[in-house]
Coordinates of C-alpha atoms in Angstrom, one line a residue:
Chain A
X1 CA 88.6 -31.1 53.6
X2 CA 86.7 -27.7 54.3
X3 CA 83.7 -26.6 53.3
X4 CA 82.5 -26.8 49.7
X5 CA 85.6 -29.2 49.1
X6 CA 85.7 -32.3 46.2
X7 CA 85.2 -35.3 47.8
X8 CA 89.3 -36.9 49.1
X9 CA 88.2 -39.2 46.2
X10 CA 87.5 -36.7 43.8
X11 CA 90.7 -36.7 41.0
X12 CA 89.4 -34.5 38.0
X13 CA 91.9 -36.3 35.5
X14 CA 90.6 -39.1 35.8
X15 CA 87.1 -38.9 36.4
X16 CA 86.7 -34.9 34.3
X17 CA 83.6 -32.6 35.8
X18 CA 82.2 -33.3 38.8
X19 CA 78.9 -34.7 38.9
X20 CA 77.4 -34.2 42.3
X21 CA 75.4 -36.9 42.0
X22 CA 78.1 -39.7 42.1
X23 CA 80.1 -41.0 44.4
X24 CA 83.6 -41.5 44.0
X25 CA 85.4 -43.5 46.3
X26 CA 85.1 -47.1 46.1
X27 CA 82.1 -48.3 44.8
X28 CA 80.7 -51.4 47.3
X29 CA 77.6 -54.1 46.6
X30 CA 74.8 -52.1 45.8
X31 CA 71.9 -52.7 48.5
X32 CA 69.2 -54.6 46.3
X33 CA 71.8 -57.3 45.3
X34 CA 73.3 -58.0 49.4
X35 CA 71.9 -61.7 50.4
X36 CA 70.7 -61.7 53.5
X37 CA 73.0 -63.1 55.7
X38 CA 75.5 -60.5 54.2
X39 CA 72.9 -57.5 54.8
X40 CA 75.1 -56.9 58.3
X41 CA 78.6 -56.5 56.9
X42 CA 77.3 -54.7 55.2
X43 CA 75.9 -51.9 57.4
X44 CA 78.7 -52.4 59.2
X45 CA 81.3 -51.4 56.6
X46 CA 78.9 -48.0 55.7
X47 CA 80.5 -45.0 57.3
X48 CA 78.2 -43.5 59.9
X49 CA 79.7 -39.6 59.9
X50 CA 78.1 -36.9 59.5
X51 CA 79.5 -35.9 56.8
X52 CA 79.3 -39.5 55.1
X53 CA 75.6 -38.6 55.6
X54 CA 75.3 -34.9 55.1
X55 CA 77.8 -36.4 51.5
X56 CA 75.3 -39.7 51.1
X57 CA 72.2 -37.2 51.2
X58 CA 73.1 -34.3 48.5
X59 CA 74.2 -37.5 46.7
X60 CA 70.6 -38.8 46.4
X61 CA 69.0 -34.7 46.2
X62 CA 71.4 -34.2 43.0
X63 CA 69.9 -37.8 41.4
X64 CA 66.7 -36.7 42.1
X65 CA 67.6 -33.6 40.8
X66 CA 69.3 -35.0 37.5
X67 CA 66.2 -37.7 36.9
X68 CA 63.1 -35.4 37.6
X69 CA 63.8 -31.3 37.8
X70 CA 66.9 -30.8 35.2
X71 CA 65.7 -32.8 32.2
X72 CA 64.8 -30.7 29.1
X73 CA 61.2 -31.4 29.4
X74 CA 60.7 -31.7 32.9
X75 CA 57.5 -32.8 34.1
X76 CA 55.2 -32.3 37.1
X77 CA 56.7 -35.4 38.4
X78 CA 59.6 -34.2 41.0
X79 CA 56.9 -30.5 42.0
X80 CA 54.6 -33.0 43.1
X81 CA 57.8 -35.6 44.7
X82 CA 58.4 -32.4 46.5
X83 CA 54.3 -31.7 47.2
X84 CA 53.9 -35.0 49.3
X85 CA 57.4 -35.5 50.3
X86 CA 56.5 -31.5 52.3
X87 CA 53.0 -33.5 52.9
X88 CA 54.6 -36.2 54.4
X89 CA 57.5 -34.9 56.3
X90 CA 54.4 -32.6 58.1
X91 CA 52.2 -35.4 58.9
X92 CA 55.1 -37.3 60.2
X93 CA 56.8 -34.5 62.7
X94 CA 53.0 -33.8 63.7
X95 CA 52.5 -37.3 64.1
X96 CA 53.0 -37.5 68.6
X97 CA 49.6 -34.6 67.8
X98 CA 47.2 -36.3 65.4
X99 CA 48.1 -40.1 66.3
X100 CA 45.3 -38.0 69.7
X101 CA 43.1 -38.1 67.2
X102 CA 42.2 -41.9 66.6
X103 CA 38.6 -42.7 67.3
X104 CA 39.2 -47.0 67.9
X105 CA 40.2 -48.0 70.8
X106 CA 39.9 -52.2 71.0
X107 CA 42.5 -53.2 68.9
Chain B
X1 CA 112.4 -4.4 14.8
X2 CA 113.8 -6.5 16.7
X3 CA 111.1 -6.6 18.0
X4 CA 108.8 -7.5 14.4
X5 CA 111.4 -9.5 13.9
X6 CA 111.3 -11.5 17.1
X7 CA 107.1 -12.0 16.8
X8 CA 107.9 -13.3 12.9
X9 CA 109.6 -15.7 15.0
X10 CA 106.5 -17.0 17.6
X11 CA 104.2 -16.7 15.7
X12 CA 106.3 -18.9 12.9
X13 CA 107.8 -21.6 15.7
X14 CA 103.9 -21.9 16.9
X15 CA 100.2 -21.9 15.7
X16 CA 97.7 -20.7 17.5
X17 CA 96.0 -23.8 17.5
X18 CA 98.6 -25.7 18.7
X19 CA 98.6 -24.0 21.1
X20 CA 94.6 -23.5 21.8
X21 CA 95.0 -28.0 22.5
X22 CA 97.7 -27.6 24.5
X23 CA 96.3 -25.5 26.9
X24 CA 92.5 -27.7 26.0
X25 CA 95.0 -31.1 27.1
X26 CA 96.3 -29.6 30.2
X27 CA 93.0 -28.5 31.6
X28 CA 92.7 -30.6 34.2
X29 CA 89.2 -32.1 33.4
X30 CA 89.5 -32.4 30.0
X31 CA 89.0 -35.4 28.1
X32 CA 91.8 -35.3 26.8
X33 CA 93.7 -36.3 29.7
X34 CA 95.9 -39.4 29.6
X35 CA 95.1 -40.3 32.7
X36 CA 91.1 -39.8 31.7
X37 CA 88.7 -42.4 32.4
X38 CA 85.7 -42.1 29.7
X39 CA 85.1 -45.8 30.2
X40 CA 83.6 -45.8 34.1
X41 CA 82.9 -42.0 34.2
X42 CA 81.1 -40.5 31.3
X43 CA 80.9 -36.9 30.8
X44 CA 77.4 -36.8 32.4
X45 CA 75.0 -35.2 30.2
X46 CA 71.7 -33.7 30.5
X47 CA 69.0 -35.7 29.8
X48 CA 66.0 -34.5 27.8
X49 CA 63.0 -36.4 28.9
X50 CA 62.9 -37.4 32.4
X51 CA 63.1 -40.4 34.1
X52 CA 59.3 -42.3 33.1
X53 CA 56.4 -42.5 35.9
X54 CA 52.7 -43.6 35.8
X55 CA 50.4 -41.8 37.1
X56 CA 51.4 -38.7 37.0
X57 CA 54.6 -39.3 39.9
X58 CA 55.4 -42.5 40.7
X59 CA 59.0 -43.7 39.1
X60 CA 58.7 -46.7 37.0
X61 CA 60.8 -48.4 38.1
X62 CA 58.9 -48.8 41.2
X63 CA 56.6 -50.8 39.0
X64 CA 59.3 -52.8 37.5
X65 CA 60.6 -53.7 41.5
X66 CA 56.6 -55.4 41.6
X67 CA 57.3 -57.1 38.0
X68 CA 59.4 -60.3 38.5
X69 CA 57.2 -61.2 42.2
X70 CA 54.3 -60.2 42.5
X71 CA 53.3 -59.3 39.0
X72 CA 51.3 -56.3 36.8
X73 CA 48.8 -56.0 39.8
X74 CA 51.2 -56.4 42.2
X75 CA 52.1 -52.1 43.0
X76 CA 48.5 -52.0 43.1
X77 CA 47.9 -55.5 45.3
X78 CA 50.8 -53.7 47.3
X79 CA 49.8 -49.6 48.1
X80 CA 45.9 -50.8 48.3
X81 CA 47.1 -53.8 50.9
X82 CA 49.2 -51.2 52.8
X83 CA 46.5 -48.2 53.0
X84 CA 44.2 -50.5 53.8
X85 CA 46.2 -51.8 56.7
X86 CA 47.9 -48.7 57.6
X87 CA 44.0 -47.0 57.6
X88 CA 42.6 -49.7 59.2
X89 CA 45.3 -50.1 62.0
X90 CA 44.5 -45.8 62.1
X91 CA 48.7 -45.8 62.2
X92 CA 47.2 -43.2 59.3
X93 CA 44.8 -41.3 60.9
X94 CA 41.6 -40.3 59.9
X95 CA 41.1 -36.7 60.9
X96 CA 39.9 -33.2 59.8
X97 CA 42.8 -32.8 57.3
X98 CA 42.1 -36.5 56.3
X99 CA 40.1 -34.5 53.5
X100 CA 42.9 -32.3 51.9
X101 CA 44.7 -35.9 51.1
X102 CA 41.6 -36.6 48.7
X103 CA 40.6 -33.4 47.0
X104 CA 44.8 -32.5 46.6
X105 CA 44.8 -35.8 44.6
X106 CA 41.5 -34.4 42.8
X107 CA 42.8 -31.0 42.2
X108 CA 46.5 -32.2 40.6
X109 CA 44.1 -35.3 38.7
X110 CA 41.6 -33.6 37.3
X111 CA 44.4 -30.6 36.4
X112 CA 46.5 -33.0 34.9
X113 CA 44.0 -34.3 32.3
X114 CA 42.5 -30.9 31.4
X115 CA 45.2 -28.1 31.7
X116 CA 48.9 -31.0 31.4
X117 CA 49.1 -30.7 27.4
X118 CA 48.3 -27.4 26.8
X119 CA 50.6 -27.0 29.7
X120 CA 53.1 -28.8 28.5
X121 CA 52.8 -27.5 25.3
X122 CA 53.3 -23.8 26.6
X123 CA 56.4 -24.8 28.2
X124 CA 58.1 -26.6 25.9
X125 CA 57.4 -23.5 23.9
X126 CA 59.4 -21.1 26.1
X127 CA 61.7 -23.3 26.4
X128 CA 62.5 -24.3 22.5
X129 CA 62.6 -20.2 22.5
X130 CA 65.2 -19.6 25.7
X131 CA 67.5 -22.6 24.1
X132 CA 66.9 -20.7 21.0
X133 CA 69.0 -17.3 22.1
X134 CA 71.3 -19.5 24.4
X135 CA 72.0 -21.6 21.3
X136 CA 72.6 -17.9 19.5
X137 CA 74.8 -16.2 21.7
X138 CA 76.8 -19.3 21.7
X139 CA 77.3 -19.7 17.9
X140 CA 77.7 -16.7 17.7
X141 CA 80.3 -16.2 20.5
X142 CA 82.4 -19.9 18.5
X143 CA 81.1 -18.5 14.9
X144 CA 83.5 -14.7 15.9
X145 CA 86.3 -16.7 18.0
X146 CA 86.2 -18.9 14.9
X147 CA 87.0 -15.9 12.6
X148 CA 89.1 -14.7 15.2
X149 CA 91.1 -17.6 14.3
X150 CA 90.6 -17.4 10.4
X151 CA 91.8 -13.9 11.0
X152 CA 94.7 -15.3 13.3
X153 CA 96.2 -17.4 10.3
X154 CA 95.8 -15.4 7.4
X155 CA 97.6 -12.6 9.0
X156 CA 100.1 -15.5 9.5
X157 CA 100.1 -16.4 6.1
X158 CA 100.7 -12.5 5.3
X159 CA 103.7 -12.4 7.8
X160 CA 104.9 -15.5 5.7
X161 CA 104.6 -12.8 2.9
X162 CA 107.3 -9.7 4.9
X163 CA 110.2 -11.7 4.0
X164 CA 109.6 -11.5 -0.4
X165 CA 108.3 -7.9 0.8
X166 CA 111.9 -7.9 2.4
X167 CA 113.7 -8.5 0.0
X168 CA 111.8 -6.5 -2.6
X169 CA 111.9 -3.1 -0.5
X170 CA 116.2 -3.8 -0.8
X171 CA 116.5 -4.5 -4.2
X172 CA 114.5 -1.1 -4.5
X173 CA 117.3 1.0 -2.3
X174 CA 119.2 -0.8 -4.0
X175 CA 118.3 0.2 -7.3
X176 CA 117.8 4.2 -6.0
X177 CA 121.1 3.1 -4.4
X178 CA 122.5 2.9 -8.2
X179 CA 121.0 4.8 -9.5
X180 CA 121.8 8.1 -7.9
X181 CA 125.6 6.6 -7.8
X182 CA 124.8 6.7 -11.8
X183 CA 124.1 9.6 -11.6
X184 CA 126.9 11.5 -9.6
X185 CA 128.8 10.0 -11.3
X186 CA 127.7 11.2 -14.5
X187 CA 127.6 14.4 -12.9
X188 CA 132.1 14.4 -11.7
X189 CA 132.4 13.4 -15.6
X190 CA 130.2 15.7 -16.7
X191 CA 132.0 19.0 -14.3
X192 CA 135.6 17.1 -14.8
X193 CA 135.2 17.3 -18.5
X194 CA 134.2 21.1 -18.0
X195 CA 137.2 21.6 -15.8
X196 CA 138.7 20.2 -18.9
X197 CA 137.3 22.0 -22.1
X198 CA 137.3 25.1 -20.2
X199 CA 141.4 24.4 -19.7
X200 CA 142.0 24.3 -23.3
X201 CA 139.6 26.8 -24.5
X202 CA 141.9 29.3 -21.1
X203 CA 144.6 28.2 -23.4
X204 CA 144.3 28.1 -26.8
X205 CA 143.4 31.7 -25.8
X206 CA 146.6 32.4 -24.2
X207 CA 148.2 31.1 -27.6
X208 CA 146.0 32.9 -29.9
X209 CA 146.7 36.5 -28.0
X210 CA 150.4 35.9 -27.9
X211 CA 150.1 34.5 -31.3
X212 CA 149.1 38.2 -32.6
X213 CA 151.1 39.9 -29.7
X214 CA 154.0 38.0 -31.7
X215 CA 153.1 39.7 -35.2
X216 CA 152.3 42.5 -34.6
X217 CA 155.1 42.8 -32.6
X218 CA 157.3 41.4 -36.0
X219 CA 155.2 43.5 -38.2
X220 CA 156.1 46.9 -35.9
X221 CA 159.4 46.5 -36.0
X222 CA 159.8 45.5 -39.9
X223 CA 158.4 48.5 -40.1
X224 CA 160.2 50.3 -38.0
X225 CA 162.5 48.8 -40.1
X226 CA 161.9 50.0 -43.1
X227 CA 163.8 53.0 -43.8
X228 CA 162.3 56.4 -46.4
X229 CA 165.1 55.8 -49.3
X230 CA 163.5 51.9 -49.0
X231 CA 160.3 53.5 -48.8
X232 CA 160.9 55.7 -51.9
X233 CA 162.4 52.9 -54.1
X234 CA 159.8 51.3 -54.2
X235 CA 157.9 53.1 -53.7
X236 CA 159.5 54.0 -57.4
X237 CA 159.9 50.2 -58.2
X238 CA 156.4 50.0 -58.1
X239 CA 154.9 52.5 -60.1
X240 CA 157.7 51.1 -62.7
X241 CA 156.0 47.6 -62.0
X242 CA 152.5 49.4 -62.8
X243 CA 153.6 51.3 -65.5
X244 CA 155.3 47.9 -67.4
X245 CA 151.2 46.2 -66.6
X246 CA 149.6 48.8 -68.1
X247 CA 151.2 48.9 -71.1
X248 CA 150.7 45.1 -71.9
X249 CA 147.3 46.1 -71.2

């Protein structure tokens, strides 16, 4: 599997046209339905390789894209997500400098 | 001739519809593939309306997430509580750029309130026009392909009629051959008849000439054999006969 290839689990004859928002591997329990006790083992089962992380980010991006940008009558929400997301991102990367502007000293 | 024969057979053997259907089934992403799982992996469809949101950009799902835990006001309580916490602990620092947050929220809110509907209507119209254009191109292509398929099927029907046409042509040629044969037979008959008539005429002329010759030969010999005495005697006899006749008349 090189750059630009489909995931190894994707089989066109079974899955049909490729959906970049979809995970084609064996699905685990969704994070929202995991019991607190099983959380450790759930995170233990995750794949932290750079490739898997990139794929997960890409899927998340495509899920968001399908929901907010690509619909026929898409509204301002997607654009605002990008705007506020960028604001937040730059706030975070500039945080070391911004945090020096704190006024209060004793809390 | 052979190529035409081969093509005719190929056309009658497999219809283009069958070939097309088979080709579509062989595509790896076809829904007709025997291994295709349409229950767990249905064809992805483009949404018409985006995911529902509240306050222009906050996903409705987040409010639904809070509803069973904190009630209707839960998300607002949580958000304002969190903001208050961040502000009071100065995790969210109020520095000189803080005003821009307020300004942008107000500008976006006002813009949405004042021009949102108009902009949405205008853009919907634009999208509808664009879609219509795309659909028109696609439908034209589909119609032309359908026409091509119909034409192809019609040509196949016509190719079936070729057999009848060939039969008719063959019969026509047989008829022409028969006509020429009869014409030539008549010609031969007439030629033979002419020759035979010529032979018959030739024979009759020869017979006539020889007869004439024979008659003249006999007459000349008879005339030669008559002596002057005999001539005189006959003239005398003639005169006496004439006299006798005259006496009687």
